[in-house]
Short mmCIF file of C-alpha atoms in Angstrom, two decimals:
data_model
loop_
_atom_site.label_atom_id
_atom_site.label_comp_id
_atom_site.label_asym_id
_atom_site.label_seq_id
_atom_site.Cartn_x
_atom_site.Cartn_y
_atom_site.Cartn_z
CA UNK P 1 25.25 -6.96 -32.00
CA UNK P 2 24.26 -9.47 -29.47
CA UNK P 3 22.77 -8.18 -26.70
CA UNK P 4 24.71 -8.85 -23.54
CA UNK P 5 23.06 -10.88 -20.54
CA UNK P 6 25.19 -10.88 -17.11
CA UNK P 7 24.18 -14.02 -15.20
CA UNK P 8 23.90 -14.31 -11.43
CA UNK P 9 25.78 -17.53 -11.16
CA UNK P 10 25.64 -18.46 -7.84
CA UNK P 11 27.11 -21.81 -8.35
CA UNK P 12 23.94 -24.18 -8.36
CA UNK P 13 22.63 -26.33 -11.05
CA UNK P 14 19.68 -23.74 -11.89
CA UNK P 15 21.73 -20.48 -12.58
CA UNK P 16 24.41 -22.98 -14.33
CA UNK P 17 22.06 -24.14 -16.92
CA UNK P 18 20.46 -20.86 -17.32
CA UNK P 19 23.99 -19.56 -18.21
CA UNK P 20 24.27 -22.41 -20.94
CA UNK P 21 20.67 -22.12 -22.49
CA UNK P 22 21.43 -18.37 -22.92
CA UNK P 23 24.62 -18.88 -24.60
CA UNK P 24 22.61 -21.45 -26.75
CA UNK P 25 20.44 -18.49 -27.82
CA UNK P 26 23.30 -16.44 -29.08
CA UNK P 27 23.33 -13.84 -26.43
CA UNK P 28 26.70 -12.68 -25.30
CA UNK P 29 27.06 -13.96 -21.65
CA UNK P 30 29.22 -13.15 -18.60
CA UNK P 31 28.74 -14.41 -14.99
CA UNK P 32 28.64 -12.18 -11.99
CA UNK P 33 29.25 -13.95 -8.68
CA UNK P 34 27.66 -12.07 -5.55
CA UNK P 35 29.32 -12.50 -2.18
CA UNK P 36 26.24 -11.69 0.20
CA UNK P 37 27.17 -13.08 3.55
CA UNK P 38 30.39 -14.21 5.49
CA UNK P 39 29.15 -14.97 8.81
CA UNK P 40 28.71 -18.20 10.46
CA UNK P 41 26.72 -17.56 13.39
CA UNK P 42 23.79 -19.69 13.61
CA UNK P 43 24.96 -21.89 11.13
CA UNK P 44 23.84 -25.35 11.16
CA UNK P 45 27.28 -26.41 9.36
CA UNK P 46 30.45 -25.18 10.31
CA UNK P 47 31.03 -25.15 6.29
CA UNK P 48 31.17 -21.56 5.11
CA UNK P 49 28.82 -22.03 2.08
CA UNK P 50 30.38 -19.24 0.25
CA UNK P 51 33.64 -20.90 -0.25
CA UNK P 52 32.07 -23.54 -2.10
CA UNK P 53 29.80 -21.88 -4.53
CA UNK P 54 32.27 -19.21 -5.73
CA UNK P 55 34.41 -22.77 -6.50
CA UNK P 56 31.50 -24.23 -7.80
CA UNK P 57 30.73 -21.17 -10.06
CA UNK P 58 34.07 -20.60 -11.08
CA UNK P 59 34.62 -24.06 -12.72
CA UNK P 60 30.84 -23.59 -14.21
CA UNK P 61 32.04 -20.26 -15.88
CA UNK P 62 34.93 -22.20 -17.37
CA UNK P 63 33.58 -24.77 -18.91
CA UNK P 64 30.84 -22.58 -20.28
CA UNK P 65 33.79 -20.14 -21.23
CA UNK P 66 32.33 -17.08 -20.36
CA UNK P 67 34.29 -14.25 -18.49
CA UNK P 68 33.61 -14.26 -14.37
CA UNK P 69 33.23 -11.72 -11.93
CA UNK P 70 32.96 -11.20 -8.15
CA UNK P 71 31.05 -8.38 -6.36
CA UNK P 72 30.81 -8.52 -2.34
CA UNK P 73 27.36 -7.35 -1.34
CA UNK P 74 27.38 -8.09 2.53
CA UNK P 75 27.58 -4.48 3.32
CA UNK P 76 24.06 -4.09 1.76
CA UNK P 77 22.47 -7.22 1.96
CA UNK P 78 23.11 -6.79 5.78
CA UNK P 79 21.49 -3.14 5.63
CA UNK P 80 18.78 -4.21 3.28
CA UNK P 81 17.89 -7.68 4.53
CA UNK P 82 19.62 -8.73 7.76
CA UNK P 83 18.66 -5.60 9.85
CA UNK P 84 15.07 -5.84 7.95
CA UNK P 85 14.69 -9.29 9.51
CA UNK P 86 15.69 -8.59 13.25
CA UNK P 87 13.57 -5.43 13.48
CA UNK P 88 10.18 -7.44 12.39
CA UNK P 89 11.22 -10.35 14.39
CA UNK P 90 11.90 -7.80 17.32
CA UNK P 91 8.31 -6.60 16.70
CA UNK P 92 6.88 -10.26 16.68
CA UNK P 93 6.55 -10.38 12.92
CA UNK P 94 7.89 -13.02 10.54
CA UNK P 95 9.74 -11.53 7.47
CA UNK P 96 10.51 -13.31 4.34
CA UNK P 97 13.89 -12.36 3.53
CA UNK P 98 14.19 -14.31 0.27
CA UNK P 99 11.74 -11.79 -1.10
CA UNK P 100 13.24 -8.82 0.24
CA UNK P 101 16.61 -10.23 -1.16
CA UNK P 102 15.28 -10.15 -4.60
CA UNK P 103 13.61 -6.67 -4.58
CA UNK P 104 16.54 -5.29 -2.64
CA UNK P 105 19.56 -6.93 -3.79
CA UNK P 106 19.27 -9.50 -6.86
CA UNK P 107 17.18 -6.69 -8.97
CA UNK P 108 18.39 -3.64 -7.80
CA UNK P 109 22.32 -3.58 -6.18
CA UNK P 110 23.50 -6.79 -8.35
CA UNK P 111 21.26 -5.16 -11.30
CA UNK P 112 23.23 -1.84 -11.11
CA UNK P 113 26.56 -3.81 -11.26
CA UNK P 114 25.32 -5.82 -14.01
CA UNK P 115 24.74 -2.42 -16.17
CA UNK P 116 28.05 -1.22 -15.43
CA UNK P 117 29.37 -4.31 -16.55
CA UNK P 118 27.29 -3.35 -20.11
CA UNK P 119 24.34 -5.62 -19.50
CA UNK P 120 21.29 -5.13 -21.59
CA UNK P 121 19.48 -7.58 -19.46
CA UNK P 122 20.22 -9.66 -16.01
CA UNK P 123 19.65 -13.29 -15.98
CA UNK P 124 18.78 -15.51 -12.63
CA UNK P 125 18.02 -19.28 -12.40
CA UNK P 126 14.52 -18.59 -10.93
CA UNK P 127 11.76 -21.16 -11.85
CA UNK P 128 9.53 -18.33 -13.66
CA UNK P 129 8.49 -16.49 -16.81
CA UNK P 130 7.95 -13.51 -18.05
CA UNK P 131 5.92 -12.16 -20.89
CA UNK P 132 6.12 -8.49 -22.87
CA UNK P 133 2.63 -7.59 -23.81
CA UNK P 134 1.79 -3.93 -25.73
CA UNK P 135 -1.41 -2.47 -24.03
CA UNK P 136 -2.27 1.08 -25.03
CA UNK P 137 0.83 1.54 -26.94
CA UNK P 138 2.89 0.61 -23.94
CA UNK P 139 5.34 -2.28 -22.86
CA UNK P 140 3.86 -4.15 -20.07
CA UNK P 141 6.00 -7.30 -18.58
CA UNK P 142 3.86 -10.16 -17.04
CA UNK P 143 5.48 -12.43 -14.30
CA UNK P 144 4.06 -16.02 -14.84
CA UNK P 145 4.17 -18.75 -12.66
CA UNK P 146 7.57 -21.33 -13.83
CA UNK P 147 6.15 -24.28 -15.50
CA UNK P 148 7.37 -26.94 -12.88
CA UNK P 149 4.57 -26.52 -9.93
CA UNK P 150 6.65 -27.91 -8.01
CA UNK P 151 9.56 -25.47 -8.13
CA UNK P 152 7.69 -22.51 -9.03
CA UNK P 153 9.56 -19.25 -7.70
CA UNK P 154 7.09 -16.47 -8.87
CA UNK P 155 6.24 -15.79 -5.02
CA UNK P 156 9.78 -14.71 -4.43
CA UNK P 157 9.58 -12.28 -7.20
CA UNK P 158 6.12 -10.78 -5.79
CA UNK P 159 7.86 -7.38 -4.82
CA UNK P 160 9.43 -6.72 -8.22
CA UNK P 161 8.47 -3.67 -10.41
CA UNK P 162 8.00 -2.85 -14.14
CA UNK P 163 11.24 -1.72 -14.18
CA UNK P 164 13.00 -4.23 -12.53
CA UNK P 165 11.41 -6.82 -14.79
CA UNK P 166 11.93 -5.00 -18.18
CA UNK P 167 15.97 -5.68 -17.40
CA UNK P 168 15.07 -9.37 -16.03
CA UNK P 169 15.34 -12.81 -18.04
CA UNK P 170 14.50 -16.07 -16.67
CA UNK P 171 15.95 -18.42 -18.82
CA UNK P 172 14.75 -21.90 -17.15
CA UNK P 173 11.19 -21.03 -16.15
CA UNK P 174 9.78 -23.04 -18.97
CA UNK P 175 11.34 -26.20 -18.16
CA UNK P 176 11.33 -28.73 -15.02
CA UNK P 177 13.99 -29.23 -12.39
CA UNK P 178 14.39 -32.76 -13.67
CA UNK P 179 15.50 -31.77 -17.32
CA UNK P 180 17.31 -29.25 -15.45
CA UNK P 181 19.83 -31.21 -13.79
CA UNK P 182 19.63 -33.72 -17.30
CA UNK P 183 21.09 -30.66 -19.18
CA UNK P 184 23.88 -30.11 -16.58
CA UNK P 185 24.79 -33.77 -16.77
CA UNK P 186 24.70 -33.90 -20.38
CA UNK P 187 27.17 -30.69 -20.26
CA UNK P 188 29.11 -32.39 -17.83
CA UNK P 189 28.81 -29.31 -15.38
CA UNK P 190 30.37 -29.43 -11.99
CA UNK P 191 27.22 -28.41 -10.97
CA UNK P 192 25.29 -31.23 -11.92
CA UNK P 193 24.87 -33.35 -8.90
CA UNK P 194 25.35 -30.11 -6.22
CA UNK P 195 22.61 -29.85 -4.10
CA UNK P 196 20.10 -27.07 -3.66
CA UNK P 197 20.93 -24.38 -1.42
CA UNK P 198 18.32 -23.88 1.75
CA UNK P 199 17.30 -21.80 4.17
CA UNK P 200 17.85 -18.07 4.52
CA UNK P 201 19.03 -16.68 0.82
CA UNK P 202 22.41 -16.36 0.92
CA UNK P 203 23.21 -17.16 4.54
CA UNK P 204 22.08 -21.08 4.80
CA UNK P 205 20.35 -23.33 7.05
CA UNK P 206 20.22 -21.74 10.27
CA UNK P 207 19.23 -22.07 14.10
CA UNK P 208 17.16 -19.24 13.96
CA UNK P 209 17.00 -18.15 17.99
CA UNK P 210 20.84 -18.64 17.67
CA UNK P 211 21.49 -16.26 14.38
CA UNK P 212 18.71 -13.91 16.15
CA UNK P 213 20.66 -13.69 19.26
CA UNK P 214 22.99 -11.46 17.25
CA UNK P 215 20.72 -8.44 18.04
CA UNK P 216 17.72 -9.82 19.78
CA UNK P 217 18.13 -11.03 23.09
CA UNK P 218 17.32 -14.20 24.92
CA UNK P 219 14.60 -13.52 27.62
CA UNK P 220 12.61 -16.36 29.85
CA UNK P 221 8.92 -16.22 29.55
CA UNK P 222 5.97 -18.16 29.57
CA UNK P 223 4.37 -20.72 27.51
CA UNK P 224 0.52 -20.75 27.76
CA UNK P 225 -1.59 -23.35 26.29
CA UNK P 226 -5.10 -22.71 25.15
CA UNK P 227 -7.46 -25.09 24.76
CA UNK P 228 -9.89 -25.20 21.56
CA UNK P 229 -13.31 -24.57 23.73
CA UNK P 230 -11.67 -21.00 24.90
CA UNK P 231 -12.09 -20.03 20.94
CA UNK P 232 -15.34 -18.83 21.74
CA UNK P 233 -14.00 -16.11 23.51
CA UNK P 234 -11.34 -14.89 21.23
CA UNK P 235 -12.78 -15.33 17.90
CA UNK P 236 -14.47 -12.16 16.92
CA UNK P 237 -18.29 -12.65 16.83
CA UNK P 238 -18.79 -9.76 14.22
CA UNK P 239 -18.20 -10.78 10.34
CA UNK P 240 -16.78 -7.31 9.54
CA UNK P 241 -13.64 -7.81 7.16
CA UNK P 242 -11.88 -5.51 9.86
CA UNK P 243 -12.80 -7.64 12.64
CA UNK P 244 -12.16 -11.26 11.00
CA UNK P 245 -8.69 -10.30 9.76
CA UNK P 246 -7.73 -8.28 13.32
CA UNK P 247 -5.07 -9.97 15.20
CA UNK P 248 -6.37 -12.21 18.20
CA UNK P 249 -6.20 -10.72 21.71
CA UNK P 250 -4.90 -13.23 23.45
CA UNK P 251 -4.77 -12.79 27.60
CA UNK P 252 -3.00 -15.19 30.16
CA UNK P 253 -6.28 -15.98 31.63
CA UNK P 254 -7.61 -17.72 28.56
CA UNK P 255 -4.85 -20.77 29.20
CA UNK P 256 -2.69 -22.33 31.21
CA UNK P 257 1.23 -22.39 31.85
CA UNK P 258 2.84 -25.62 30.17
CA UNK P 259 6.38 -24.52 29.89
CA UNK P 260 9.18 -22.00 29.60
CA UNK P 261 10.80 -20.33 26.34
CA UNK P 262 13.75 -18.22 25.77
CA UNK P 263 12.36 -15.59 24.05
CA UNK P 264 8.76 -14.57 22.42
CA UNK P 265 10.45 -13.12 19.29
CA UNK P 266 12.03 -16.21 18.16
CA UNK P 267 8.52 -17.91 17.80
CA UNK P 268 5.94 -17.80 14.93
CA UNK P 269 2.37 -18.64 14.35
CA UNK P 270 2.14 -22.21 12.79
CA UNK P 271 5.48 -23.44 14.24
CA UNK P 272 5.82 -26.78 15.95
CA UNK P 273 9.48 -26.94 16.76
CA UNK P 274 11.73 -25.65 19.38
CA UNK P 275 8.63 -25.45 22.39
CA UNK P 276 10.12 -28.31 24.32
CA UNK P 277 6.90 -28.97 26.17
CA UNK P 278 6.04 -32.65 26.25
CA UNK P 279 3.20 -35.20 27.47
CA UNK P 280 0.58 -34.00 25.44
CA UNK P 281 -1.65 -36.50 22.90
CA UNK P 282 -0.72 -34.09 20.05
CA UNK P 283 1.79 -31.74 18.72
CA UNK P 284 1.68 -28.23 20.42
CA UNK P 285 1.68 -25.22 17.82
CA UNK P 286 2.13 -21.87 18.24
CA UNK P 287 -1.07 -19.82 17.80
CA UNK P 288 0.03 -16.25 19.08
CA UNK P 289 2.81 -14.40 20.32
CA UNK P 290 2.96 -11.10 22.83
CA UNK P 291 6.61 -9.64 22.52
CA UNK P 292 5.54 -7.04 25.17
CA UNK P 293 4.86 -9.75 28.27
CA UNK P 294 6.94 -12.06 26.18
CA UNK P 295 4.36 -14.62 26.01
CA UNK P 296 4.02 -17.52 23.84
CA UNK P 297 0.57 -18.90 23.25
CA UNK P 298 -0.20 -22.09 21.98
CA UNK P 299 -2.60 -24.48 21.06
CA UNK P 300 -2.57 -28.68 20.60
CA UNK P 301 -3.29 -30.54 17.44
CA UNK P 302 -3.34 -29.49 13.63
CA UNK P 303 -7.15 -28.53 13.85
CA UNK P 304 -6.87 -26.00 16.15
CA UNK P 305 -9.62 -23.71 15.82
CA UNK P 306 -7.22 -20.47 16.67
CA UNK P 307 -4.72 -22.08 14.24
CA UNK P 308 -6.98 -20.78 10.69
CA UNK P 309 -8.26 -17.49 9.78
CA UNK P 310 -11.13 -16.45 6.86
CA UNK P 311 -9.08 -13.09 6.30
CA UNK P 312 -6.22 -10.96 6.38
CA UNK P 313 -5.21 -7.19 5.97
CA UNK P 314 -2.60 -5.19 4.33
CA UNK P 315 -2.21 -1.56 4.90
CA UNK P 316 -2.52 0.46 1.72
CA UNK P 317 1.19 1.48 2.24
CA UNK P 318 1.73 -2.28 2.04
CA UNK P 319 0.48 -3.12 -1.09
CA UNK P 320 2.61 -3.97 -4.22
CA UNK P 321 1.54 -3.58 -8.02
CA UNK P 322 3.56 -5.53 -10.50
CA UNK P 323 0.67 -4.89 -13.24
CA UNK P 324 0.08 -1.18 -11.87
CA UNK P 325 -2.35 -0.74 -15.28
CA UNK P 326 -4.62 -3.49 -12.98
CA UNK P 327 -4.95 -1.17 -9.94
CA UNK P 328 -8.45 -0.39 -8.66
CA UNK P 329 -9.13 3.45 -9.10
CA UNK P 330 -12.13 2.65 -6.42
CA UNK P 331 -13.23 0.43 -3.95
CA UNK P 332 -14.50 -2.90 -5.64
CA UNK P 333 -13.92 -6.28 -4.77
CA UNK P 334 -12.03 -8.82 -7.47
CA UNK P 335 -11.81 -12.78 -7.47
CA UNK P 336 -7.92 -13.87 -7.50
CA UNK P 337 -5.88 -16.98 -6.68
CA UNK P 338 -3.61 -16.28 -3.48
CA UNK P 339 -0.76 -17.55 -1.80
CA UNK P 340 0.43 -16.67 1.51
CA UNK P 341 3.90 -18.65 1.56
CA UNK P 342 5.93 -20.36 -0.80
CA UNK P 343 4.76 -23.86 -2.53
CA UNK P 344 1.38 -23.24 -0.78
CA UNK P 345 -1.26 -24.15 -3.32
CA UNK P 346 -2.75 -21.37 -4.54
CA UNK P 347 -5.69 -20.44 -3.04
CA UNK P 348 -9.25 -19.10 -3.99
CA UNK P 349 -10.21 -15.74 -2.22
CA UNK P 350 -11.68 -12.48 -2.88
CA UNK P 351 -9.83 -9.27 -2.34
CA UNK P 352 -11.37 -6.11 -1.11
CA UNK P 353 -10.13 -2.86 -2.09
CA UNK P 354 -10.72 -0.20 0.57
CA UNK P 355 -9.29 3.13 1.37
CA UNK P 356 -7.23 1.87 4.01
CA UNK P 357 -5.93 -1.03 1.99
CA UNK P 358 -6.92 -4.06 1.18
CA UNK P 359 -8.82 -7.37 2.92
CA UNK P 360 -8.28 -10.49 1.56
CA UNK P 361 -11.57 -13.27 2.38
CA UNK P 362 -10.54 -16.87 1.93
CA UNK P 363 -13.11 -19.36 0.44
CA UNK P 364 -11.44 -21.93 2.95
CA UNK P 365 -9.70 -20.78 6.37
CA UNK P 366 -6.08 -20.38 6.21
CA UNK P 367 -3.67 -21.95 8.55
CA UNK P 368 -1.01 -20.15 9.97
CA UNK P 369 -1.70 -16.42 8.64
CA UNK P 370 1.30 -14.55 9.74
CA UNK P 371 1.82 -10.80 10.00
CA UNK P 372 5.22 -9.56 8.21
CA UNK P 373 5.20 -12.60 5.74
CA UNK P 374 3.82 -11.44 2.13
CA UNK P 375 0.58 -12.38 0.28
CA UNK P 376 0.41 -12.59 -3.54
CA UNK P 377 -2.35 -12.81 -5.55
CA UNK P 378 -2.39 -14.67 -9.44
CA UNK P 379 -4.48 -14.37 -12.28
CA UNK P 380 -4.73 -17.56 -14.36
CA UNK P 381 -1.11 -18.31 -13.28
CA UNK P 382 0.30 -14.29 -13.45
CA UNK P 383 1.74 -12.38 -10.18
CA UNK P 384 -0.34 -9.41 -10.20
CA UNK P 385 0.40 -8.19 -6.96
CA UNK P 386 1.02 -8.52 -3.30
CA UNK P 387 1.42 -7.27 0.23
CA UNK P 388 2.83 -7.26 3.78
CA UNK P 389 0.50 -9.24 5.79
CA UNK P 390 -0.65 -6.97 8.84
#
């Protein structure tokens, strides 16, 4: 009997071509469109992206001749992704909703809905690859970077488990984006020229402060500029891992008030836009925030010494292993390729596994290491594990 694959058909070109390839490979394919958001607060366009997306998805399903199903997961999405976002920003951290969406929605709630439809597997249009090997008589699922270096989305899946991967398929992971567009044109798909979605997963491009003000109040506070020569007072003198990975302890007396903001929790380290402070030779960048005192600390120029960090820390309870079989059983150190944000080129570094968690020491200092984001580590293109930066 044919294996049944339920494809998460979003209305975009990637999932459309993924569905087409599955049909070509002989699978029984059904489409499942999920509605995860129906609020337009903070959206940069008055148009609701959901209405257009569902129309495109229906047209593609009809063109391919496959059943089309619809499921509303907006309640689960708000509880598992958006409420988490609000909570993290309130603490002065910067979450990654796309990673959470994949772990909690696409490969959890959505996967369960697909299994209810009789699916053997669930497929998505992610640019990544899966390989299954046998080790010690047991199946191990490897999550491998996509063939298209410019579109590799393995980072967004860095929190998946072996159980989730066992049911996952990524039909376009072995090809590059221009080929995907060409296949869609050749098959005359409605989504062939549709622009890629941007912004928060399933929400769209938003004005973040406006979006966050649904739950977080705007509060006037000071913007304080810290000059580069103050860095020696703030950067720890010790080379101990705990010291060089700890948050910088900024104080108002370290700098000078240069402006006013509407809430420290609306800003993140490395941010340039939205400060509205003029008259500087070079752009100002956020180098730190204090949500308790409601202060945003800034530094001038890309090369400000307080923008770069040598190391970061991930607490033990925030460490996740895709390859559980490679988890260290005792304190040790290992070399890995590391990524701390989507599309960042892989960075060389050493991971020190300790009782309290793990420390990542980079070969080269990294710009804008942000608490709340995910660090993921790779070995020869395979994503091994990840964790939330503390």
